[in-house]
Amino acid sequence: MQIAMIGIGRMGGNMARRLLAKGHECVVLAWTADAVEPLRAAGAVVTTALPELVAKLRTPRALWIMIPAAAVDGVIAGLLDLLAPGDVLIDGGNSYYVDDQRRAAQLRARGLHYVDVGTSGGIWGLDNGYCQMVGGETDVVARLAPIFASLAPGRAAAGGGGQSVSAQAPPSTAADGWLHCGPHGAGHFVKMVHNGIEYGLMAAYAEGLNLLKHANVGSAKHAVDAETTPLRSPEHFAYDLDVAAIAEVWRHGSVVRSWLLDLAADALARDGTLGGFRGEVSDSGEGRWTIDAAVASGVPVPVLASALFARFASRGEDGFANRVLSAMRFEFGGHAERGAGPSDPGKK
């Protein structure tokens, strides 16, 4: 099947390579020269402008957009006058599902189709495949099924224990690694919640491993003053634990094993202190949209909300709040911050 790939970065480029390896014909748009030659060598047709890209495609055309969510509307605007009725645009990035509904209506008025695909797999997808959560019209999704199937991991890649799909259930592509979730926006809605869960899982691993790393706090010297909570039983915290080794052993048979744990274990094996990271954790929007949807629908998601707010805190967004806390403690009790000197503005 022929398909265009607009956006050949870390994921889009590897997705094109996977499709080429599976026998599909890929026409790619290269805004920069970085990834062009490997794709050309793999058999891709390389173009440098939208009109050239569209001219290389047979009708009805299929164009996969794999770019940041904020840039999608601009690309669609640049394509509108180049496409013909029956063509389909596929947004495989992390767009907001409400935007999908708007775009689908806009394109429908021109006789064009729109499919939203929440795509998970990261930089490992070239070899492992991509989990895809698809929203759109049933017949259009069916037309694109060969693309989704080639990008998906396949049934042999399923992990975990037990049979996840009843033998009595009708056949489903879910076990292959892709699923038509529903109408326009459903794919990105499911991916949005997927990423909200991802935030929570990552936070749980991070907090648990941090507690293990501090299991030797009883061996440290502690100040004895009014500003320090005493450690009542230091002997209970005298463990110098190998956190990297613990992450590794959990990978083997433990009920908390997962691909995220695999990745954490790999990182810790390379550097047990993770000294190459500042610990400033970004969020790209899906976690916020998940919380918005939960509030609007009245669904409690305290773990997911806490994980999102922890990411804000990691970037120093709680700095002023913490200074307010210190100021109030100083005002009502004269409590100086640890290490405060005579030039500190809170001093009286």
mmCIF file of N, CA, C and O in Angstrom, residues 6-7 31 50 65-79 91 93-95 99 102-103:
data_model
loop_
_atom_site.group_PDB
_atom_site.id
_atom_site.type_symbol
_atom_site.label_atom_id
_atom_site.label_comp_id
_atom_site.label_asym_id
_atom_site.label_seq_id
_atom_site.Cartn_x
_atom_site.Cartn_y
_atom_site.Cartn_z
ATOM 1 N N ILE A 6 4.448 12.498 6.801
ATOM 2 C CA ILE A 6 4.829 13.892 7.027
ATOM 3 C C ILE A 6 5.344 13.986 8.454
ATOM 4 O O ILE A 6 4.590 13.881 9.417
ATOM 5 N N GLY A 7 6.645 14.171 8.601
ATOM 6 C CA GLY A 7 7.284 14.146 9.909
ATOM 7 C C GLY A 7 8.091 12.877 10.041
ATOM 8 O O GLY A 7 7.544 11.800 10.302
ATOM 9 N N TRP A 31 11.737 18.061 5.867
ATOM 10 C CA TRP A 31 11.995 19.488 6.065
ATOM 11 C C TRP A 31 13.468 19.747 6.377
ATOM 12 O O TRP A 31 13.987 20.820 6.152
ATOM 13 N N LEU A 50 5.077 20.155 0.269
ATOM 14 C CA LEU A 50 3.773 19.501 0.256
ATOM 15 C C LEU A 50 3.225 19.275 -1.156
ATOM 16 O O LEU A 50 2.710 18.186 -1.446
ATOM 17 N N ILE A 65 0.345 12.100 9.282
ATOM 18 C CA ILE A 65 1.000 13.270 9.868
ATOM 19 C C ILE A 65 1.562 12.866 11.224
ATOM 20 O O ILE A 65 0.825 12.446 12.116
ATOM 21 N N MET A 66 2.884 12.984 11.382
ATOM 22 C CA MET A 66 3.540 12.558 12.626
ATOM 23 C C MET A 66 4.411 13.694 13.146
ATOM 24 O O MET A 66 5.639 13.658 13.073
ATOM 25 N N ILE A 67 3.735 14.734 13.641
ATOM 26 C CA ILE A 67 4.412 15.943 14.091
ATOM 27 C C ILE A 67 3.797 16.391 15.415
ATOM 28 O O ILE A 67 2.755 15.877 15.821
ATOM 29 N N PRO A 68 4.428 17.359 16.124
ATOM 30 C CA PRO A 68 3.836 17.846 17.372
ATOM 31 C C PRO A 68 2.418 18.371 17.177
ATOM 32 O O PRO A 68 2.083 18.938 16.124
ATOM 33 N N ALA A 69 1.587 18.187 18.195
ATOM 34 C CA ALA A 69 0.167 18.541 18.100
ATOM 35 C C ALA A 69 -0.043 19.994 17.693
ATOM 36 O O ALA A 69 -0.970 20.302 16.930
ATOM 37 N N ALA A 70 0.803 20.892 18.167
ATOM 38 C CA ALA A 70 0.616 22.314 17.892
ATOM 39 C C ALA A 70 0.820 22.659 16.423
ATOM 40 O O ALA A 70 0.376 23.723 15.968
ATOM 41 N N ALA A 71 1.482 21.780 15.662
ATOM 42 C CA ALA A 71 1.776 22.081 14.258
ATOM 43 C C ALA A 71 0.806 21.425 13.289
ATOM 44 O O ALA A 71 0.865 21.683 12.081
ATOM 45 N N VAL A 72 -0.107 20.582 13.776
ATOM 46 C CA VAL A 72 -0.962 19.790 12.890
ATOM 47 C C VAL A 72 -1.894 20.676 12.070
ATOM 48 O O VAL A 72 -2.049 20.490 10.850
ATOM 49 N N ASP A 73 -2.549 21.644 12.690
ATOM 50 C CA ASP A 73 -3.500 22.489 11.956
ATOM 51 C C ASP A 73 -2.823 23.236 10.810
ATOM 52 O O ASP A 73 -3.409 23.399 9.736
ATOM 53 N N GLY A 74 -1.603 23.682 11.017
ATOM 54 C CA GLY A 74 -0.880 24.386 9.959
ATOM 55 C C GLY A 74 -0.607 23.492 8.764
ATOM 56 O O GLY A 74 -0.725 23.921 7.610
ATOM 57 N N VAL A 75 -0.243 22.233 9.027
ATOM 58 C CA VAL A 75 0.014 21.294 7.932
ATOM 59 C C VAL A 75 -1.281 20.980 7.193
ATOM 60 O O VAL A 75 -1.309 20.937 5.955
ATOM 61 N N ILE A 76 -2.355 20.763 7.942
ATOM 62 C CA ILE A 76 -3.643 20.479 7.295
ATOM 63 C C ILE A 76 -4.056 21.661 6.414
ATOM 64 O O ILE A 76 -4.529 21.468 5.283
ATOM 65 N N ALA A 77 -3.869 22.873 6.907
ATOM 66 C CA ALA A 77 -4.216 24.052 6.107
ATOM 67 C C ALA A 77 -3.423 24.091 4.813
ATOM 68 O O ALA A 77 -3.946 24.477 3.753
ATOM 69 N N GLY A 78 -2.159 23.666 4.879
ATOM 70 C CA GLY A 78 -1.333 23.653 3.677
ATOM 71 C C GLY A 78 -1.698 22.562 2.694
ATOM 72 O O GLY A 78 -1.306 22.619 1.514
ATOM 73 N N LEU A 79 -2.455 21.556 3.149
ATOM 74 C CA LEU A 79 -2.826 20.431 2.298
ATOM 75 C C LEU A 79 -4.212 20.579 1.675
ATOM 76 O O LEU A 79 -4.507 19.943 0.660
ATOM 77 N N ASP A 91 -3.709 11.523 11.619
ATOM 78 C CA ASP A 91 -2.886 12.201 12.630
ATOM 79 C C ASP A 91 -2.441 11.158 13.646
ATOM 80 O O ASP A 91 -3.222 10.677 14.457
ATOM 81 N N GLY A 93 0.081 11.658 15.874
ATOM 82 C CA GLY A 93 0.754 12.256 17.018
ATOM 83 C C GLY A 93 -0.126 12.251 18.253
ATOM 84 O O GLY A 93 -1.049 11.445 18.381
ATOM 85 N N ASN A 94 0.141 13.176 19.156
ATOM 86 C CA ASN A 94 -0.597 13.235 20.423
ATOM 87 C C ASN A 94 -1.523 14.438 20.446
ATOM 88 O O ASN A 94 -1.451 15.292 21.330
ATOM 89 N N SER A 95 -2.418 14.512 19.477
ATOM 90 C CA SER A 95 -3.361 15.626 19.425
ATOM 91 C C SER A 95 -4.457 15.469 20.472
ATOM 92 O O SER A 95 -4.747 14.358 20.943
ATOM 93 N N ASP A 99 -9.834 18.393 19.250
ATOM 94 C CA ASP A 99 -9.356 18.926 17.973
ATOM 95 C C ASP A 99 -9.631 17.939 16.836
ATOM 96 O O ASP A 99 -9.901 18.350 15.705
ATOM 97 N N ARG A 102 -13.155 18.461 15.614
ATOM 98 C CA ARG A 102 -13.246 19.678 14.797
ATOM 99 C C ARG A 102 -12.644 19.463 13.415
ATOM 100 O O ARG A 102 -13.239 19.851 12.390
ATOM 101 N N ARG A 103 -11.457 18.844 13.368
ATOM 102 C CA ARG A 103 -10.784 18.644 12.079
ATOM 103 C C ARG A 103 -11.585 17.702 11.179
ATOM 104 O O ARG A 103 -11.663 17.915 9.965
#
